[in-house]
Structures are given as C-alpha cells and as structure tokens.
Short mmCIF file of C-alpha atoms and ligand atoms in Angstrom, two decimals:
data_model
loop_
_atom_site.label_atom_id
_atom_site.label_comp_id
_atom_site.label_asym_id
_atom_site.label_seq_id
_atom_site.Cartn_x
_atom_site.Cartn_y
_atom_site.Cartn_z
CA MET G 440 26.73 6.62 -3.47
CA ASN G 441 26.44 2.85 -3.18
CA LYS G 442 24.99 0.97 -0.19
CA GLN G 443 28.34 0.06 1.35
CA LEU G 444 29.42 3.68 1.40
CA ILE G 445 26.15 4.78 2.99
CA THR G 446 26.63 2.18 5.74
CA ALA G 447 30.24 3.17 6.19
CA THR G 448 29.35 6.81 6.77
CA LEU G 449 26.61 6.30 9.38
CA GLN G 450 27.31 8.63 12.32
CA ASN G 451 25.90 6.12 14.80
CA ASP G 452 26.30 2.54 13.56
CA ILE G 453 26.53 0.87 16.98
CA LEU G 454 23.40 -1.21 16.35
CA LEU G 455 24.76 -2.54 13.07
CA ARG G 456 28.10 -3.39 14.65
CA ALA G 457 26.36 -5.28 17.45
CA ALA G 458 24.17 -7.09 14.90
CA ARG G 459 27.34 -8.22 13.10
CA GLY G 460 28.69 -9.54 16.41
CA GLU G 461 31.40 -6.91 16.88
CA LYS G 462 32.33 -5.64 20.35
CA THR G 463 30.75 -2.27 21.03
CA GLU G 464 31.48 0.47 23.58
CA ARG G 465 27.94 0.19 25.00
CA VAL G 466 24.76 -1.76 24.36
CA PRO G 467 22.63 -0.36 21.49
CA VAL G 468 18.89 0.11 22.02
CA TRP G 469 15.67 0.53 20.05
CA LEU G 470 12.08 -0.48 20.81
CA MET G 471 9.48 -2.42 18.90
CA ARG G 472 6.54 -0.04 18.25
CA GLN G 473 8.74 2.94 19.12
CA ALA G 474 6.83 4.94 16.50
CA GLY G 475 3.27 4.97 17.71
CA ARG G 476 0.66 6.05 20.18
CA VAL G 477 3.13 6.27 23.07
CA LEU G 478 4.31 9.56 21.51
CA PRO G 479 1.92 12.57 21.65
CA GLU G 480 3.74 13.76 18.53
CA TYR G 481 2.60 10.58 16.72
CA ARG G 482 -0.97 11.01 17.92
CA ALA G 483 -0.99 14.54 16.51
CA VAL G 484 0.12 13.40 13.02
CA ARG G 485 -2.29 10.46 13.18
CA LYS G 486 -5.18 12.80 14.03
CA GLN G 487 -4.28 15.06 11.14
CA MET G 488 -4.26 12.10 8.72
CA GLY G 489 -7.53 10.62 9.94
CA SER G 490 -6.89 6.91 9.54
CA PHE G 491 -3.94 4.64 10.23
CA LYS G 492 -3.95 3.42 6.63
CA ASP G 493 -3.89 6.95 5.23
CA LEU G 494 -0.86 7.65 7.39
CA LEU G 495 0.77 4.43 6.22
CA LYS G 496 0.20 5.25 2.56
CA THR G 497 1.44 8.85 2.66
CA PRO G 498 5.25 8.62 2.45
CA GLU G 499 5.90 12.16 3.78
CA PHE G 500 3.97 11.44 6.97
CA ALA G 501 5.25 7.88 7.34
CA CYS G 502 8.73 9.42 7.13
CA GLU G 503 7.87 12.04 9.77
CA VAL G 504 6.64 9.51 12.35
CA THR G 505 9.59 7.19 11.61
CA LEU G 506 11.96 9.98 12.65
CA GLN G 507 10.07 10.95 15.82
CA PRO G 508 11.55 8.28 18.16
CA VAL G 509 15.08 9.07 16.93
CA ASP G 510 14.62 12.76 17.76
CA ILE G 511 12.47 12.41 20.89
CA LEU G 512 13.66 9.17 22.50
CA GLY G 513 17.29 8.96 21.34
CA VAL G 514 17.13 5.36 20.05
CA ASP G 515 20.00 3.88 18.04
CA ALA G 516 17.87 2.99 14.99
CA ALA G 517 14.74 4.04 13.15
CA ILE G 518 12.21 1.44 12.00
CA ILE G 519 10.20 2.33 8.92
CA PHE G 520 6.62 3.18 9.82
CA SER G 521 4.45 0.59 8.09
CA ASP G 522 2.65 -2.63 9.00
CA ILE G 523 3.08 -6.34 8.36
CA LEU G 524 -0.42 -6.40 6.81
CA VAL G 525 0.63 -4.50 3.68
CA ILE G 526 1.65 -7.88 2.19
CA PRO G 527 -1.76 -9.58 2.40
CA GLU G 528 -3.27 -6.39 0.99
CA ALA G 529 -0.81 -6.33 -1.93
CA MET G 530 -1.64 -10.01 -2.58
CA GLY G 531 -5.34 -9.15 -2.90
CA LEU G 532 -6.88 -9.08 0.57
CA ASN G 533 -7.99 -5.63 1.65
CA TYR G 534 -8.21 -4.83 5.37
CA GLU G 535 -9.34 -2.00 7.60
CA MET G 536 -7.76 -1.02 10.90
CA ILE G 537 -10.67 -0.66 13.31
CA GLU G 538 -10.06 1.86 16.10
CA SER G 539 -9.18 0.17 19.41
CA LYS G 540 -9.99 -3.27 17.92
CA GLY G 541 -7.31 -4.01 15.34
CA PRO G 542 -7.26 -5.27 11.75
CA LEU G 543 -10.32 -6.65 9.95
CA PHE G 544 -10.11 -8.23 6.49
CA GLU G 545 -13.04 -7.93 4.04
CA LYS G 546 -12.45 -11.47 2.74
CA THR G 547 -10.54 -14.43 4.17
CA ILE G 548 -8.87 -17.47 2.63
CA LYS G 549 -11.05 -20.57 2.84
CA ASN G 550 -9.90 -22.96 0.14
CA LYS G 551 -7.57 -23.77 -2.73
CA HIS G 552 -9.47 -21.50 -5.12
CA ASP G 553 -8.96 -18.47 -2.83
CA ILE G 554 -5.23 -19.23 -2.65
CA GLU G 555 -4.91 -19.57 -6.42
CA ALA G 556 -6.59 -16.17 -6.87
CA LEU G 557 -3.90 -14.40 -4.80
CA GLN G 558 -1.19 -12.45 -6.57
CA ILE G 559 2.51 -12.74 -5.81
CA THR G 560 3.75 -9.29 -4.79
CA GLN G 561 6.38 -7.81 -7.08
CA ALA G 562 9.12 -5.40 -6.08
CA ASN G 563 7.25 -2.29 -7.24
CA ASP G 564 3.79 -3.20 -5.87
CA LEU G 565 4.41 -1.55 -2.51
CA ALA G 566 5.79 1.66 -3.98
CA TYR G 567 4.43 3.79 -1.11
CA VAL G 568 6.57 1.91 1.45
CA ILE G 569 9.62 2.08 -0.80
CA GLN G 570 9.08 5.81 -1.29
CA ALA G 571 8.76 6.27 2.51
CA ILE G 572 12.08 4.40 2.97
CA LYS G 573 13.83 6.64 0.41
CA LEU G 574 12.48 9.81 2.02
CA THR G 575 13.43 8.56 5.48
CA LYS G 576 16.97 7.67 4.41
CA ARG G 577 17.39 11.18 3.07
CA ALA G 578 15.87 12.82 6.16
CA LEU G 579 17.91 10.69 8.57
CA ASN G 580 21.02 12.00 6.84
CA ASN G 581 23.01 8.96 8.05
CA ARG G 582 22.38 9.65 11.74
CA VAL G 583 21.29 6.08 12.61
CA PRO G 584 20.53 2.91 10.63
CA LEU G 585 17.04 2.30 9.23
CA ILE G 586 15.36 -1.04 9.98
CA GLY G 587 13.01 -2.56 7.40
CA PHE G 588 10.60 -5.36 8.25
CA ALA G 589 7.94 -7.85 7.25
CA GLY G 590 5.75 -10.43 8.94
CA ALA G 591 6.87 -14.05 8.91
CA PRO G 592 4.92 -16.20 6.42
CA TRP G 593 3.18 -18.15 9.20
CA THR G 594 1.99 -14.95 10.97
CA ILE G 595 0.72 -13.45 7.68
CA PHE G 596 -1.00 -16.78 6.88
CA ALA G 597 -2.72 -16.64 10.29
CA TYR G 598 -4.23 -13.19 9.54
CA MET G 599 -5.25 -14.23 5.99
CA ILE G 600 -7.20 -17.26 7.22
CA GLU G 601 -8.60 -15.72 10.40
CA GLY G 602 -9.39 -12.28 8.95
CA SER G 603 -8.65 -10.50 12.24
CA GLY G 604 -6.73 -10.89 15.46
CA SER G 605 -7.68 -13.86 17.62
CA LYS G 606 -6.75 -15.40 20.96
CA THR G 607 -6.31 -18.89 19.57
CA PHE G 608 -6.09 -18.50 15.77
CA ALA G 609 -8.07 -21.76 15.74
CA GLN G 610 -9.21 -21.30 12.11
CA ALA G 611 -5.63 -20.87 10.93
CA LYS G 612 -4.49 -23.92 12.89
CA LYS G 613 -7.50 -25.92 11.63
CA PHE G 614 -6.34 -25.15 8.07
CA LEU G 615 -2.91 -26.63 8.87
CA TYR G 616 -4.48 -29.86 10.15
CA THR G 617 -7.18 -30.22 7.48
CA GLN G 618 -5.60 -28.78 4.31
CA PRO G 619 -1.81 -29.03 4.84
CA GLU G 620 -1.05 -29.16 1.11
CA TRP G 621 -2.90 -25.90 0.42
CA ALA G 622 -1.38 -24.39 3.55
CA HIS G 623 2.06 -24.98 2.03
CA LEU G 624 0.93 -23.45 -1.27
CA LEU G 625 -0.25 -20.32 0.53
CA LEU G 626 2.91 -20.13 2.66
CA ASP G 627 4.97 -20.44 -0.52
CA LYS G 628 3.11 -17.54 -2.18
CA ILE G 629 3.51 -15.37 0.93
CA THR G 630 7.22 -16.25 1.08
CA GLN G 631 7.82 -15.28 -2.56
CA SER G 632 5.95 -12.01 -2.00
CA THR G 633 7.89 -11.27 1.17
CA ILE G 634 11.26 -11.91 -0.47
CA HIS G 635 10.44 -9.51 -3.33
CA TYR G 636 9.25 -6.91 -0.84
CA LEU G 637 12.30 -7.20 1.45
CA GLN G 638 14.68 -7.09 -1.53
CA ALA G 639 13.01 -3.85 -2.62
CA GLN G 640 13.45 -2.47 0.92
CA VAL G 641 17.17 -3.31 0.81
CA ALA G 642 17.54 -1.70 -2.63
CA ALA G 643 15.87 1.44 -1.21
CA GLY G 644 18.46 1.62 1.57
CA VAL G 645 17.36 -0.20 4.76
CA ASN G 646 20.39 -1.30 6.80
CA LEU G 647 18.87 -4.22 8.69
CA LEU G 648 15.69 -6.33 8.45
CA GLN G 649 13.45 -7.77 11.13
CA ILE G 650 10.98 -10.60 10.54
CA PHE G 651 8.07 -10.62 13.01
CA ASP G 652 6.66 -14.09 13.71
CA SER G 653 4.19 -12.71 16.22
CA TRP G 654 2.04 -15.86 16.34
CA ALA G 655 4.87 -18.41 16.43
CA GLY G 656 3.99 -19.38 20.00
CA ILE G 657 0.58 -20.86 19.20
CA LEU G 658 2.04 -23.66 17.05
CA SER G 659 3.31 -26.98 18.37
CA PRO G 660 7.04 -27.60 17.88
CA GLN G 661 6.24 -30.05 15.05
CA GLN G 662 3.95 -27.58 13.31
CA TYR G 663 6.54 -24.84 13.68
CA THR G 664 9.16 -27.09 12.09
CA SER G 665 6.88 -27.84 9.18
CA PHE G 666 4.95 -24.59 8.60
CA SER G 667 7.25 -21.78 9.72
CA LEU G 668 10.97 -22.60 9.86
CA PRO G 669 11.44 -23.67 6.19
CA TYR G 670 9.91 -20.38 5.04
CA LEU G 671 12.05 -18.31 7.42
CA LYS G 672 15.05 -20.18 6.06
CA ARG G 673 14.13 -19.27 2.47
CA ILE G 674 13.84 -15.59 3.40
CA CYS G 675 17.18 -15.54 5.25
CA ASP G 676 18.95 -17.34 2.38
CA ALA G 677 17.46 -14.97 -0.23
CA ILE G 678 18.72 -11.78 1.40
CA PRO G 679 22.40 -11.97 2.32
CA GLN G 680 23.05 -8.21 1.89
CA VAL G 681 21.94 -6.96 5.33
CA PRO G 682 21.76 -8.49 8.82
CA ILE G 683 18.38 -10.12 9.57
CA THR G 684 16.69 -10.33 12.98
CA LEU G 685 14.24 -13.17 13.53
CA PHE G 686 11.70 -12.45 16.28
CA ALA G 687 9.51 -15.49 16.88
CA LYS G 688 7.30 -14.53 19.80
CA GLY G 689 6.60 -17.45 22.10
CA ALA G 690 8.70 -19.95 20.12
CA PHE G 691 10.88 -20.95 23.08
CA PHE G 692 10.84 -24.49 21.66
CA ALA G 693 12.44 -23.36 18.38
CA ARG G 694 15.41 -21.36 19.68
CA GLN G 695 17.99 -23.97 18.71
CA GLN G 696 16.50 -24.42 15.23
CA LEU G 697 16.35 -20.66 14.69
CA SER G 698 20.07 -20.48 15.54
CA GLU G 699 20.82 -22.69 12.51
CA LEU G 700 19.32 -20.17 10.07
CA ASN G 701 21.20 -17.51 8.15
CA CYS G 702 20.22 -14.66 10.45
CA ALA G 703 22.47 -12.35 12.46
CA VAL G 704 20.14 -11.63 15.39
CA ILE G 705 17.52 -13.60 17.32
CA GLY G 706 14.86 -11.69 19.25
CA LEU G 707 13.80 -13.02 22.65
CA ASP G 708 10.54 -12.35 24.43
CA TRP G 709 10.39 -11.88 28.21
CA ASN G 710 9.32 -15.48 28.88
CA MET G 711 12.64 -16.74 27.56
CA ASP G 712 15.38 -17.08 30.13
CA ILE G 713 18.47 -15.19 28.94
CA ALA G 714 21.19 -17.65 30.03
CA GLU G 715 19.19 -20.64 28.81
CA SER G 716 18.60 -18.90 25.45
CA ARG G 717 22.33 -18.17 25.04
CA ALA G 718 23.16 -21.80 25.82
CA MET G 719 20.60 -23.09 23.28
CA ILE G 720 21.50 -20.58 20.57
CA GLY G 721 25.27 -20.77 21.06
CA PRO G 722 27.85 -17.95 21.02
CA ASP G 723 27.53 -16.77 17.41
CA LYS G 724 24.25 -14.89 17.11
CA THR G 725 23.50 -11.49 18.60
CA LEU G 726 20.47 -11.58 20.90
CA GLN G 727 17.81 -8.86 21.04
CA GLY G 728 15.39 -8.09 23.84
CA ASN G 729 13.84 -8.90 26.16
CA MET G 730 12.29 -6.71 28.86
CA ASP G 731 8.64 -7.25 29.75
CA PRO G 732 6.90 -4.15 28.28
CA CYS G 733 4.85 -3.94 31.51
CA LEU G 734 8.01 -3.05 33.45
CA LEU G 735 7.53 0.44 32.00
CA TYR G 736 4.41 0.87 34.16
CA ALA G 737 6.65 0.65 37.27
CA ASP G 738 8.36 3.57 39.07
CA TYR G 739 11.64 4.98 37.74
CA ASN G 740 13.84 3.19 40.28
CA THR G 741 12.35 -0.19 39.46
CA ILE G 742 12.74 0.46 35.73
CA LYS G 743 16.43 1.30 36.25
CA THR G 744 17.31 -1.64 38.48
CA GLU G 745 15.44 -4.20 36.38
CA THR G 746 16.97 -2.85 33.16
CA ILE G 747 20.47 -3.08 34.64
CA LYS G 748 19.76 -6.67 35.76
CA MET G 749 18.71 -7.53 32.22
CA LEU G 750 21.85 -5.92 30.75
CA GLN G 751 24.05 -7.87 33.17
CA GLN G 752 22.40 -11.15 32.23
CA PHE G 753 23.06 -10.56 28.53
CA GLY G 754 26.69 -9.81 29.35
CA GLY G 755 27.18 -6.58 27.39
CA HIS G 756 28.23 -8.00 24.04
CA LYS G 757 26.27 -9.43 21.12
CA HIS G 758 23.21 -7.80 22.64
CA ILE G 759 20.73 -5.26 21.28
CA ALA G 760 18.51 -4.00 24.09
CA ASN G 761 14.78 -3.95 23.37
CA LEU G 762 11.51 -5.03 24.94
CA GLY G 763 10.24 -8.60 24.61
CA HIS G 764 7.36 -7.30 22.43
CA GLY G 765 6.03 -3.92 21.27
CA LEU G 766 5.49 -0.90 23.51
CA TYR G 767 1.97 -0.58 24.90
CA PRO G 768 0.29 2.67 23.85
CA ASP G 769 -0.57 3.84 27.39
CA ILE G 770 3.01 3.83 28.68
CA GLU G 771 4.38 7.25 29.67
CA LYS G 772 6.95 8.66 27.30
CA ASP G 773 9.33 9.55 30.18
CA LYS G 774 9.32 5.94 31.39
CA VAL G 775 10.32 4.86 27.89
CA ARG G 776 13.14 7.40 28.00
CA CYS G 777 14.22 6.05 31.38
CA PHE G 778 14.64 2.55 29.89
CA ILE G 779 16.59 3.92 26.91
CA ASP G 780 18.81 6.21 29.02
CA THR G 781 19.58 3.40 31.47
CA VAL G 782 20.80 1.21 28.60
CA LYS G 783 22.87 4.02 27.08
CA GLU G 784 24.52 4.92 30.41
CA TYR G 785 25.32 1.31 31.35
CA LYS G 786 29.06 0.60 31.38
CA ILE G 787 29.91 -2.79 29.88
O1 CP3 W 989 7.49 1.49 15.47
C1 CP3 W 989 7.41 0.40 14.88
O2 CP3 W 989 7.62 -0.70 15.42
C2 CP3 W 989 7.13 0.40 13.37
C3 CP3 W 989 5.79 0.25 12.97
C4 CP3 W 989 5.01 -1.05 13.13
C5 CP3 W 989 3.60 -1.05 13.24
N1 CP3 W 989 3.18 -2.34 13.18
C6 CP3 W 989 2.76 0.15 13.33
C7 CP3 W 989 1.42 0.04 13.90
C8 CP3 W 989 5.43 -2.39 13.10
C9 CP3 W 989 6.84 -2.97 13.06
C10 CP3 W 989 4.24 -3.20 13.12
C11 CP3 W 989 4.26 -4.67 13.03
C12 CP3 W 989 3.03 -5.42 13.27
N2 CP3 W 989 1.75 -5.10 12.86
C13 CP3 W 989 2.96 -6.67 13.89
C14 CP3 W 989 4.16 -7.45 14.40
C15 CP3 W 989 4.61 -6.97 15.73
C16 CP3 W 989 3.74 -7.42 16.87
O3 CP3 W 989 3.18 -6.51 17.54
O4 CP3 W 989 3.67 -8.62 17.13
C17 CP3 W 989 1.62 -7.08 13.91
C18 CP3 W 989 1.07 -8.38 14.51
C19 CP3 W 989 0.86 -6.08 13.25
C20 CP3 W 989 -0.60 -6.07 12.97
C21 CP3 W 989 -1.30 -4.97 13.65
N3 CP3 W 989 -1.12 -3.63 13.36
C22 CP3 W 989 -2.24 -5.05 14.71
C23 CP3 W 989 -2.70 -6.35 15.35
C24 CP3 W 989 -2.63 -3.76 15.03
C25 CP3 W 989 -3.71 -3.33 16.02
C26 CP3 W 989 -3.22 -3.32 17.41
C27 CP3 W 989 -2.84 -1.94 17.82
O5 CP3 W 989 -1.76 -1.79 18.42
O6 CP3 W 989 -3.63 -1.01 17.57
C28 CP3 W 989 -1.89 -2.87 14.20
C29 CP3 W 989 -1.95 -1.39 14.21
C30 CP3 W 989 -0.69 -0.61 14.30
N4 CP3 W 989 0.47 -0.90 13.63
C31 CP3 W 989 -0.50 0.59 15.04
C32 CP3 W 989 0.82 1.01 14.78
C33 CP3 W 989 1.49 2.26 15.29
C34 CP3 W 989 -1.55 1.32 15.84
C35 CP3 W 989 -2.37 2.12 14.87
C36 CP3 W 989 -2.91 3.42 15.41
O7 CP3 W 989 -4.02 3.39 15.94
O8 CP3 W 989 -2.27 4.48 15.24
#
C-alpha cells in the first residue's frame, strides 16, 4: 500500500485535516511529552529496560511506549518515542542521559577541526528509529496518525557546543559571536543530517513532522534570522510530502518570519498571546498549543475553565490543542485526561 492510501484509510485523521487547514468537527489534541514519566505504564517499561537510551534503541519497547498515550489518554496522534539527541550521536558525539539531570555529552565541539570530524547522517544510520516507526505504524493499525520529529539545527548546535543543558547556553552563543563562519558550517552539517533523517522517517510512514527549536528564545532576533531561520527553511523546503509543525519555544519575535516558511503548523508557547499570534502569522497556518503545562497542577474545575478559554481564543478552526511545552513528569495522569477530554468535548 502506498503512503497516500495509508493516510486515506486512517480511522481518526482529524489532526491531519486540521494541520492541512480543513474545517474539523472538533479541535484535535495531543501533548508534547505525552509518552513519558507522567504515565505509570511508561515508568514500568523504563524500569524494565534500565536506561533511557536502552529503551530508545529497542524498537519493540519504543513502539510500546509510543502507543501508551493513544490507548490510555485518548490523544488524536502518536509521536514516535525517541529524542532529538539521536542526531548529534549519529554525527559522532556520544551522550548519556543522567538520571534527574539530563543529557551529558562525552565530548563537545570547540573548533573547526571538531566540526570537520563530524559525519553527515545518512538515511540508514538511525535504523533503530526507523524500525520503531515501522513497528509502530503496524501496531497502530491506522487508528491515528504518527508524528515524527527532530530538533531544529540551532537547538542541536546548542547541545553540541554546550555538552549538556544550560540556563543561558552562553558557550553556544559565544561560538556564534566569535566563530560565525564555523557556526554556519556546523549548522549546515546538522541540517543535511536532519533532512536525511526526516526523509527516512517519512519513507517509513510518519504522517506529520514536528521540528523542536527548544532554545530559540535565547537568541536575539538578528541571531535567530541568521542562525536558525535559514536552516528551518531548508528543512521545510526539502520535505514537501507531509505537513510540518515548527515549534520555536520563546521565539515570539520570529512569528511573522516563521509564517513565511513552507510549514503547515506553527506551535505557540504559553507566553505568546493567541490573538496577537494569529494577527502576526495571518490566516493561513494552523496554530498549535498553547496551555501553560503548570495549569495541570490546578484543580479539575480550573483546568476545564482555562482550557475552554484557550479553545475560544483560538476560535475552533486551524487549531491543534496542545500545551505550550512538554508535560512535566509529576503531573497526575487524570489531570492530563481532564485537559484532553475537555478539548474533545468542546463544541466548536
Ligand atoms: O512523547 C513525546 O513527546 C516523544 C518523545 C520525546 C522525548 N524527547 C522523550 C524523552 C520528544 C519529542 C523529545 C524531544 C526533546 N528531547 C527535546 C525537545 C522538546 C523540549 O522539551 O523542548 C529536547 C530539548 C530533548 C532533550 C532531552 N531529552 C532532555 C533535556 C532530557 C532530560 C530532561 C528530562 O525530561 O528528563 C531528555 C530526556 C527525555 N526525552 C525523557 C523522555 C521521555 C525522560 C527520560 C526518562 O527519564 O525516562
């Protein structure tokens, strides 16, 4: 069966229709980090596997945790269980995920020589992710679409230079100011790798792609224009087959420029005013978001009323409901369900 036919026979394709800008009978919903520690069922599989990376690299288990939020939470899409850091690893930088701390790279990029030593990822280098996508497509049995993803080149660059998470990513920004030429060389290599990787995801059957520019908000508007947007543009132009969502966390200053790219959906975080975003982005793109994840610490009534307010502000069409960033691991599963059920019951 070819890709078009698979898409055509999805039992629930409401998220894809909204991404394409079509009118839908209700607002579709999924959550960033929906597969993860918020689910006891995830924690059980994770415990069995030992480490996060072992889980990531075992397609059968990656498939199992990808399906969990579809079965348990009733979301309108699955997102393949993986991580944005598989790209730096495939390019030659190994990392470990340190419990309750986050990623730590063995080596970081310091100069031109380090950049030249990096490989460009080829389509079959991340075979374990591709295998997980194929297994998941089969197991989903066309119930809901499957979302593939990658980090934006700037965000991947930031981890490669810094070697871990950081509040300021000062080392990565220093590199932009002191070695701009080499910064562009590295961003180019990451972009080529990312395009190969995303094309392989599409060939394996993902229905939609999301690009996470998690550290967009630490750049100045000028730096964003120079060091992030051109690379996002290259990715969007290289993959016309499926709708692409660009989620540039904190890049309120770049909303208008993002709207000029070849993407179907723009993700908003909770700092971005909804009406202002629509005015800046124009009527064409679908918007995704943008509830503050901390709302889900509130009582059920507050969750319901605030979610309905958000839905009203988006206006019911060209909207995919989501949080403004990923779910926090200590949120109660029933509160997550409350958010999802409120969206699904809302009459446009
Ligand atoms: O459900 C999903 O959204 C799919 C899976 C997914 C993960 N990471 C799994 C994960 C996705 C889409 C990501 C993307 C990702 N990874 C981003 C972009 C989104 C964002 O949050 O801004 C970033 C910056 C990363 C890098 C990363 N991975 C960090 C900084 C951390 C440590 C922080 C943390 O939450 O522990 C991770 C680990 C990670 N990635 C976990 C999961 C479920 C937690 C691992 C565990 O202990 O089980």
